[in-house]
Amino acid sequence: DAKTTQPTSMDCAEGRAANLPCNHSTISGNEYVYWYRQIHSQGPQYIIHGLKNNETNEMASLIITEDRKSSTLILPHATLRDTAVYYCIVRPRGGSEKLVFGKGTKLTVNP
Amino acid sequence: GAGVSQSPSNKVTEKGKDVELRCDPISGHTALYWYRQSLGQGLEFLIYFQGNSAPDKSGLPSDRFSAERTGGSVSTLTIQRTQQEDSAVYLCASSYFSYNEQFFGPGTRLTVL
């Protein structure tokens, strides 16, 4: 079973920041937080992951709270092409290597 | 560089027939995964390969499903005696090592009539 809770859907205006929350209150010390997204009719796409520090790459930023019980994925300037389902996944390093997907958040970027 | 490729992109078959789905992972990736995505079940894990061995087959739904990987590269997922509930998009992913991020292919859409 997925160990994360995400809102079912969110809307964002084009050009604005999209902030997608994720709750993972039962996360353990050796588990990473991963974010993937799935654009309609495509395979999931890796976005970013982190353990406890905030992370940034060319796609997004990941903010993890100090207690690690929640995180936020930030798309700084959302475009129409960012419309997708976003999945937050906790994944142990050295344990089960599979990804367990929940239902994710359907983000709609509006013009 | 080239990503994960899957073939065929679409497959329509009749109930009771066997099907083979192919995955070509990213060159050099040691880990390979199969998932499937159906309307009712979302994205679910099927099997994981490290090299040519499969340490985790826990997601295979029945003994009609099997998979192999040869030469540490190409993998084939075989479904015998297909049923209508097998209709789904079958996704393959690979990663450099098992703890690295996974890169997904475009999937094979299987329709069982």
PDB file of C-alpha atoms in Angstrom:
ATOM      1  CA  ASP A   1       0.000   0.000   0.000  1.00  0.00           C
ATOM      2  CA  ALA A   2       1.086   3.549  -0.705  1.00  0.00           C
ATOM      3  CA  LYS A   3       2.497   5.305   2.343  1.00  0.00           C
ATOM      4  CA  THR A   4       1.679   8.806   1.153  1.00  0.00           C
ATOM      5  CA  THR A   5      -1.370  11.053   1.058  1.00  0.00           C
ATOM      6  CA  GLN A   6      -1.861  13.629  -1.676  1.00  0.00           C
ATOM      7  CA  PRO A   7      -4.771  15.857  -2.721  1.00  0.00           C
ATOM      8  CA  THR A   8      -6.774  14.376  -5.555  1.00  0.00           C
ATOM      9  CA  SER A   9      -6.514  17.424  -7.769  1.00  0.00           C
ATOM     10  CA  MET A  10      -5.094  20.930  -7.971  1.00  0.00           C
ATOM     11  CA  ASP A  11      -5.243  23.833 -10.384  1.00  0.00           C
ATOM     12  CA  CYS A  12      -2.554  26.359 -11.190  1.00  0.00           C
ATOM     13  CA  ALA A  13      -2.333  29.357 -13.511  1.00  0.00           C
ATOM     14  CA  GLU A  14       0.260  29.245 -16.262  1.00  0.00           C
ATOM     15  CA  GLY A  15       3.437  31.047 -15.258  1.00  0.00           C
ATOM     16  CA  ARG A  16       2.736  30.770 -11.560  1.00  0.00           C
ATOM     17  CA  ALA A  17       4.405  28.416  -9.104  1.00  0.00           C
ATOM     18  CA  ALA A  18       2.697  25.082  -8.499  1.00  0.00           C
ATOM     19  CA  ASN A  19       3.106  23.749  -4.987  1.00  0.00           C
ATOM     20  CA  LEU A  20       2.111  20.119  -4.594  1.00  0.00           C
ATOM     21  CA  PRO A  21       1.909  18.788  -1.021  1.00  0.00           C
ATOM     22  CA  CYS A  22       2.484  15.250   0.177  1.00  0.00           C
ATOM     23  CA  ASN A  23       1.994  13.738   3.594  1.00  0.00           C
ATOM     24  CA  HIS A  24       4.206  10.824   4.622  1.00  0.00           C
ATOM     25  CA  SER A  25       3.824  10.790   8.375  1.00  0.00           C
ATOM     26  CA  THR A  26       5.019   7.184   8.798  1.00  0.00           C
ATOM     27  CA  ILE A  27       8.244   7.624   6.854  1.00  0.00           C
ATOM     28  CA  SER A  28      11.258   5.904   8.388  1.00  0.00           C
ATOM     29  CA  GLY A  29      14.821   7.072   8.599  1.00  0.00           C
ATOM     30  CA  ASN A  30      16.142   5.179   5.582  1.00  0.00           C
ATOM     31  CA  GLU A  31      13.291   6.072   3.237  1.00  0.00           C
ATOM     32  CA  TYR A  32      13.622   8.608   0.477  1.00  0.00           C
ATOM     33  CA  VAL A  33      10.878  10.782  -0.951  1.00  0.00           C
ATOM     34  CA  TYR A  34      10.550  10.455  -4.730  1.00  0.00           C
ATOM     35  CA  TRP A  35       8.375  12.412  -7.120  1.00  0.00           C
ATOM     36  CA  TYR A  36       7.268  11.181 -10.523  1.00  0.00           C
ATOM     37  CA  ARG A  37       4.718  12.560 -12.929  1.00  0.00           C
ATOM     38  CA  GLN A  38       2.674  10.989 -15.690  1.00  0.00           C
ATOM     39  CA  ILE A  39       1.502  13.044 -18.607  1.00  0.00           C
ATOM     40  CA  HIS A  40      -1.535  11.609 -20.352  1.00  0.00           C
ATOM     41  CA  SER A  41      -0.783   8.430 -22.341  1.00  0.00           C
ATOM     42  CA  GLN A  42       2.914   8.454 -21.451  1.00  0.00           C
ATOM     43  CA  GLY A  43       5.031   6.453 -19.012  1.00  0.00           C
ATOM     44  CA  PRO A  44       5.851   8.006 -15.636  1.00  0.00           C
ATOM     45  CA  GLN A  45       8.716  10.492 -15.611  1.00  0.00           C
ATOM     46  CA  TYR A  46      11.189  10.892 -12.758  1.00  0.00           C
ATOM     47  CA  ILE A  47      11.282  14.418 -11.339  1.00  0.00           C
ATOM     48  CA  ILE A  48      13.335  14.580  -8.153  1.00  0.00           C
ATOM     49  CA  HIS A  49      14.062  12.810  -4.875  1.00  0.00           C
ATOM     50  CA  GLY A  50      15.475  13.616  -1.456  1.00  0.00           C
ATOM     51  CA  LEU A  51      16.170  12.231   1.994  1.00  0.00           C
ATOM     52  CA  LYS A  52      16.077  15.153   4.397  1.00  0.00           C
ATOM     53  CA  ASN A  53      17.674  18.152   2.715  1.00  0.00           C
ATOM     54  CA  ASN A  54      15.870  20.339   0.230  1.00  0.00           C
ATOM     55  CA  GLU A  55      16.741  19.510  -3.355  1.00  0.00           C
ATOM     56  CA  THR A  56      16.566  21.433  -6.612  1.00  0.00           C
ATOM     57  CA  ASN A  57      17.128  20.417 -10.209  1.00  0.00           C
ATOM     58  CA  GLU A  58      16.219  21.778 -13.621  1.00  0.00           C
ATOM     59  CA  MET A  59      12.642  20.567 -13.304  1.00  0.00           C
ATOM     60  CA  ALA A  60      11.582  21.316  -9.741  1.00  0.00           C
ATOM     61  CA  SER A  61      12.421  21.898  -6.099  1.00  0.00           C
ATOM     62  CA  LEU A  62      11.641  19.530  -3.248  1.00  0.00           C
ATOM     63  CA  ILE A  63      11.089  20.907   0.218  1.00  0.00           C
ATOM     64  CA  ILE A  64      11.055  18.338   3.047  1.00  0.00           C
ATOM     65  CA  THR A  65       9.962  19.380   6.525  1.00  0.00           C
ATOM     66  CA  GLU A  66      12.418  19.009   9.371  1.00  0.00           C
ATOM     67  CA  ASP A  67      10.460  16.115  10.881  1.00  0.00           C
ATOM     68  CA  ARG A  68      10.263  14.549   7.373  1.00  0.00           C
ATOM     69  CA  LYS A  69       6.564  13.878   7.759  1.00  0.00           C
ATOM     70  CA  SER A  70       5.605  15.945   4.756  1.00  0.00           C
ATOM     71  CA  SER A  71       7.075  17.483   1.648  1.00  0.00           C
ATOM     72  CA  THR A  72       6.207  19.891  -1.141  1.00  0.00           C
ATOM     73  CA  LEU A  73       7.117  19.684  -4.793  1.00  0.00           C
ATOM     74  CA  ILE A  74       7.485  23.103  -6.360  1.00  0.00           C
ATOM     75  CA  LEU A  75       7.294  23.782 -10.090  1.00  0.00           C
ATOM     76  CA  PRO A  76       8.514  27.396 -10.143  1.00  0.00           C
ATOM     77  CA  HIS A  77       6.883  28.548 -13.380  1.00  0.00           C
ATOM     78  CA  ALA A  78       4.195  26.103 -14.439  1.00  0.00           C
ATOM     79  CA  THR A  79       3.437  25.680 -18.143  1.00  0.00           C
ATOM     80  CA  LEU A  80       0.552  23.945 -19.889  1.00  0.00           C
ATOM     81  CA  ARG A  81       2.888  20.995 -20.516  1.00  0.00           C
ATOM     82  CA  ASP A  82       3.159  20.446 -16.765  1.00  0.00           C
ATOM     83  CA  THR A  83      -0.458  19.254 -16.674  1.00  0.00           C
ATOM     84  CA  ALA A  84      -0.094  15.680 -15.392  1.00  0.00           C
ATOM     85  CA  VAL A  85      -0.674  13.340 -12.471  1.00  0.00           C
ATOM     86  CA  TYR A  86       2.056  13.818  -9.871  1.00  0.00           C
ATOM     87  CA  TYR A  87       3.009  10.922  -7.624  1.00  0.00           C
ATOM     88  CA  CYS A  88       4.793  11.229  -4.297  1.00  0.00           C
ATOM     89  CA  ILE A  89       6.447   7.951  -3.302  1.00  0.00           C
ATOM     90  CA  VAL A  90       8.482   6.877  -0.298  1.00  0.00           C
ATOM     91  CA  ARG A  91      11.093   4.297  -1.109  1.00  0.00           C
ATOM     92  CA  PRO A  92      13.628   2.611   1.128  1.00  0.00           C
ATOM     93  CA  ARG A  93      17.218   2.421   0.028  1.00  0.00           C
ATOM     94  CA  GLY A  94      18.478  -1.101   0.342  1.00  0.00           C
ATOM     95  CA  GLY A  95      15.008  -2.543   0.861  1.00  0.00           C
ATOM     96  CA  SER A  96      12.333  -3.237  -1.690  1.00  0.00           C
ATOM     97  CA  GLU A  97      13.361  -1.553  -4.881  1.00  0.00           C
ATOM     98  CA  LYS A  98       9.902  -1.372  -6.419  1.00  0.00           C
ATOM     99  CA  LEU A  99       7.946   1.869  -6.629  1.00  0.00           C
ATOM    100  CA  VAL A 100       4.555   1.813  -4.911  1.00  0.00           C
ATOM    101  CA  PHE A 101       2.291   4.313  -6.608  1.00  0.00           C
ATOM    102  CA  GLY A 102      -0.732   5.848  -4.938  1.00  0.00           C
ATOM    103  CA  LYS A 103      -3.403   7.794  -6.764  1.00  0.00           C
ATOM    104  CA  GLY A 104      -1.344  10.968  -7.050  1.00  0.00           C
ATOM    105  CA  THR A 105      -2.467  14.545  -7.628  1.00  0.00           C
ATOM    106  CA  LYS A 106      -3.929  15.583 -10.955  1.00  0.00           C
ATOM    107  CA  LEU A 107      -2.426  19.019 -11.627  1.00  0.00           C
ATOM    108  CA  THR A 108      -4.152  21.112 -14.257  1.00  0.00           C
ATOM    109  CA  VAL A 109      -2.297  24.190 -15.467  1.00  0.00           C
ATOM    110  CA  ASN A 110      -4.723  26.711 -16.893  1.00  0.00           C
ATOM    111  CA  PRO A 111      -3.926  29.400 -19.469  1.00  0.00           C
TER     112      PRO A 111
ATOM    113  CA  GLY B   1      20.592   9.122 -25.467  1.00  0.00           C
ATOM    114  CA  ALA B   2      18.044   6.409 -26.168  1.00  0.00           C
ATOM    115  CA  GLY B   3      15.453   5.795 -23.504  1.00  0.00           C
ATOM    116  CA  VAL B   4      13.568   2.656 -22.571  1.00  0.00           C
ATOM    117  CA  SER B   5      11.725   1.217 -25.545  1.00  0.00           C
ATOM    118  CA  GLN B   6       8.837  -1.214 -25.586  1.00  0.00           C
ATOM    119  CA  SER B   7       7.177  -3.205 -28.311  1.00  0.00           C
ATOM    120  CA  PRO B   8       4.589  -3.496 -29.570  1.00  0.00           C
ATOM    121  CA  SER B   9       3.022  -0.177 -28.635  1.00  0.00           C
ATOM    122  CA  ASN B  10      -0.427  -1.712 -28.996  1.00  0.00           C
ATOM    123  CA  LYS B  11      -1.562  -5.327 -28.933  1.00  0.00           C
ATOM    124  CA  VAL B  12      -5.072  -6.628 -29.457  1.00  0.00           C
ATOM    125  CA  THR B  13      -5.600 -10.306 -28.809  1.00  0.00           C
ATOM    126  CA  GLU B  14      -8.388 -12.771 -28.287  1.00  0.00           C
ATOM    127  CA  LYS B  15      -9.166 -14.301 -24.931  1.00  0.00           C
ATOM    128  CA  GLY B  16      -7.165 -17.478 -24.421  1.00  0.00           C
ATOM    129  CA  LYS B  17      -4.231 -16.506 -26.648  1.00  0.00           C
ATOM    130  CA  ASP B  18      -0.676 -16.054 -25.397  1.00  0.00           C
ATOM    131  CA  VAL B  19       1.119 -12.710 -25.781  1.00  0.00           C
ATOM    132  CA  GLU B  20       4.720 -11.570 -25.454  1.00  0.00           C
ATOM    133  CA  LEU B  21       5.677  -8.027 -24.588  1.00  0.00           C
ATOM    134  CA  ARG B  22       9.229  -6.775 -25.045  1.00  0.00           C
ATOM    135  CA  CYS B  23      11.301  -4.218 -23.168  1.00  0.00           C
ATOM    136  CA  ASP B  24      14.670  -2.777 -24.189  1.00  0.00           C
ATOM    137  CA  PRO B  25      16.173  -0.965 -21.194  1.00  0.00           C
ATOM    138  CA  ILE B  26      18.620   1.909 -21.278  1.00  0.00           C
ATOM    139  CA  SER B  27      22.080   0.590 -22.135  1.00  0.00           C
ATOM    140  CA  GLY B  28      24.111  -0.157 -19.004  1.00  0.00           C
ATOM    141  CA  HIS B  29      21.153  -0.254 -16.654  1.00  0.00           C
ATOM    142  CA  THR B  30      21.376  -3.319 -14.439  1.00  0.00           C
ATOM    143  CA  ALA B  31      17.883  -3.185 -12.940  1.00  0.00           C
ATOM    144  CA  LEU B  32      14.678  -3.688 -14.895  1.00  0.00           C
ATOM    145  CA  TYR B  33      11.069  -3.513 -13.704  1.00  0.00           C
ATOM    146  CA  TRP B  34       7.656  -4.352 -15.091  1.00  0.00           C
ATOM    147  CA  TYR B  35       4.525  -2.523 -13.960  1.00  0.00           C
ATOM    148  CA  ARG B  36       0.999  -2.422 -15.275  1.00  0.00           C
ATOM    149  CA  GLN B  37      -1.609   0.284 -15.227  1.00  0.00           C
ATOM    150  CA  SER B  38      -5.302  -0.417 -15.495  1.00  0.00           C
ATOM    151  CA  LEU B  39      -8.299   1.808 -14.904  1.00  0.00           C
ATOM    152  CA  GLY B  40      -9.422   0.027 -11.819  1.00  0.00           C
ATOM    153  CA  GLN B  41      -6.075  -0.657 -10.164  1.00  0.00           C
ATOM    154  CA  GLY B  42      -3.770   2.251 -10.939  1.00  0.00           C
ATOM    155  CA  LEU B  43      -0.054   1.612 -11.375  1.00  0.00           C
ATOM    156  CA  GLU B  44       1.076  -1.684  -9.865  1.00  0.00           C
ATOM    157  CA  PHE B  45       4.433  -3.433  -9.674  1.00  0.00           C
ATOM    158  CA  LEU B  46       4.801  -6.842 -11.325  1.00  0.00           C
ATOM    159  CA  ILE B  47       8.434  -8.020 -11.247  1.00  0.00           C
ATOM    160  CA  TYR B  48      11.978  -6.752 -10.751  1.00  0.00           C
ATOM    161  CA  PHE B  49      15.188  -8.016 -12.373  1.00  0.00           C
ATOM    162  CA  GLN B  50      18.722  -7.399 -11.190  1.00  0.00           C
ATOM    163  CA  GLY B  51      20.863  -8.614 -14.059  1.00  0.00           C
ATOM    164  CA  ASN B  52      19.199 -11.770 -15.319  1.00  0.00           C
ATOM    165  CA  SER B  53      17.746 -12.884 -11.994  1.00  0.00           C
ATOM    166  CA  ALA B  54      14.398 -11.851 -10.541  1.00  0.00           C
ATOM    167  CA  PRO B  55      14.666 -11.363  -6.779  1.00  0.00           C
ATOM    168  CA  ASP B  56      11.157  -9.937  -6.552  1.00  0.00           C
ATOM    169  CA  LYS B  57       8.286 -11.538  -8.453  1.00  0.00           C
ATOM    170  CA  SER B  58       5.735 -10.650  -5.813  1.00  0.00           C
ATOM    171  CA  GLY B  59       3.543  -8.580  -8.107  1.00  0.00           C
ATOM    172  CA  LEU B  60       2.830 -11.205 -10.754  1.00  0.00           C
ATOM    173  CA  PRO B  61      -0.938 -11.721 -10.438  1.00  0.00           C
ATOM    174  CA  SER B  62      -1.060 -15.403 -11.426  1.00  0.00           C
ATOM    175  CA  ASP B  63       1.025 -18.236 -12.836  1.00  0.00           C
ATOM    176  CA  ARG B  64      -0.147 -17.231 -16.308  1.00  0.00           C
ATOM    177  CA  PHE B  65       2.336 -14.375 -16.067  1.00  0.00           C
ATOM    178  CA  SER B  66       6.055 -14.936 -16.476  1.00  0.00           C
ATOM    179  CA  ALA B  67       9.052 -12.870 -17.441  1.00  0.00           C
ATOM    180  CA  GLU B  68      12.642 -13.389 -18.367  1.00  0.00           C
ATOM    181  CA  ARG B  69      15.667 -11.280 -19.013  1.00  0.00           C
ATOM    182  CA  THR B  70      18.594 -12.409 -21.081  1.00  0.00           C
ATOM    183  CA  GLY B  71      22.104 -11.014 -21.359  1.00  0.00           C
ATOM    184  CA  GLY B  72      21.317  -8.502 -18.660  1.00  0.00           C
ATOM    185  CA  SER B  73      19.449  -6.465 -21.253  1.00  0.00           C
ATOM    186  CA  VAL B  74      16.206  -7.229 -23.087  1.00  0.00           C
ATOM    187  CA  SER B  75      13.243  -8.556 -21.119  1.00  0.00           C
ATOM    188  CA  THR B  76      10.104 -10.339 -22.252  1.00  0.00           C
ATOM    189  CA  LEU B  77       6.855 -10.474 -20.290  1.00  0.00           C
ATOM    190  CA  THR B  78       4.665 -13.400 -21.321  1.00  0.00           C
ATOM    191  CA  ILE B  79       0.996 -13.756 -20.518  1.00  0.00           C
ATOM    192  CA  GLN B  80      -0.496 -17.163 -21.245  1.00  0.00           C
ATOM    193  CA  ARG B  81      -4.176 -17.813 -21.884  1.00  0.00           C
ATOM    194  CA  THR B  82      -5.033 -14.135 -21.717  1.00  0.00           C
ATOM    195  CA  GLN B  83      -8.178 -13.009 -19.931  1.00  0.00           C
ATOM    196  CA  GLN B  84     -10.156  -9.790 -20.354  1.00  0.00           C
ATOM    197  CA  GLU B  85      -8.961  -8.585 -16.951  1.00  0.00           C
ATOM    198  CA  ASP B  86      -5.392  -8.637 -18.310  1.00  0.00           C
ATOM    199  CA  SER B  87      -6.252  -5.621 -20.461  1.00  0.00           C
ATOM    200  CA  ALA B  88      -3.996  -2.793 -19.292  1.00  0.00           C
ATOM    201  CA  VAL B  89      -0.956  -0.733 -20.195  1.00  0.00           C
ATOM    202  CA  TYR B  90       2.196  -2.681 -19.388  1.00  0.00           C
ATOM    203  CA  LEU B  91       5.105  -0.428 -18.471  1.00  0.00           C
ATOM    204  CA  CYS B  92       8.780  -1.260 -18.280  1.00  0.00           C
ATOM    205  CA  ALA B  93      11.365   0.758 -16.367  1.00  0.00           C
ATOM    206  CA  SER B  94      15.103   0.507 -15.881  1.00  0.00           C
ATOM    207  CA  SER B  95      17.673   1.992 -13.542  1.00  0.00           C
ATOM    208  CA  TYR B  96      21.452   1.988 -13.333  1.00  0.00           C
ATOM    209  CA  PHE B  97      21.370   0.198 -10.022  1.00  0.00           C
ATOM    210  CA  SER B  98      18.291  -0.845  -8.070  1.00  0.00           C
ATOM    211  CA  TYR B  99      18.488   2.139  -5.725  1.00  0.00           C
ATOM    212  CA  ASN B 100      18.713   4.725  -8.521  1.00  0.00           C
ATOM    213  CA  GLU B 101      15.792   6.515 -10.135  1.00  0.00           C
ATOM    214  CA  GLN B 102      13.779   4.479 -12.610  1.00  0.00           C
ATOM    215  CA  PHE B 103      13.196   5.560 -16.183  1.00  0.00           C
ATOM    216  CA  PHE B 104      10.016   4.352 -17.815  1.00  0.00           C
ATOM    217  CA  GLY B 105       9.205   3.333 -21.350  1.00  0.00           C
ATOM    218  CA  PRO B 106       6.069   4.417 -23.214  1.00  0.00           C
ATOM    219  CA  GLY B 107       4.231   1.186 -22.413  1.00  0.00           C
ATOM    220  CA  THR B 108       2.370  -1.488 -24.367  1.00  0.00           C
ATOM    221  CA  ARG B 109      -1.396  -1.176 -24.415  1.00  0.00           C
ATOM    222  CA  LEU B 110      -2.862  -4.685 -24.286  1.00  0.00           C
ATOM    223  CA  THR B 111      -6.505  -5.246 -25.151  1.00  0.00           C
ATOM    224  CA  VAL B 112      -7.990  -8.693 -24.671  1.00  0.00           C
ATOM    225  CA  LEU B 113     -11.247  -9.184 -26.543  1.00  0.00           C
TER     226      LEU B 113
END
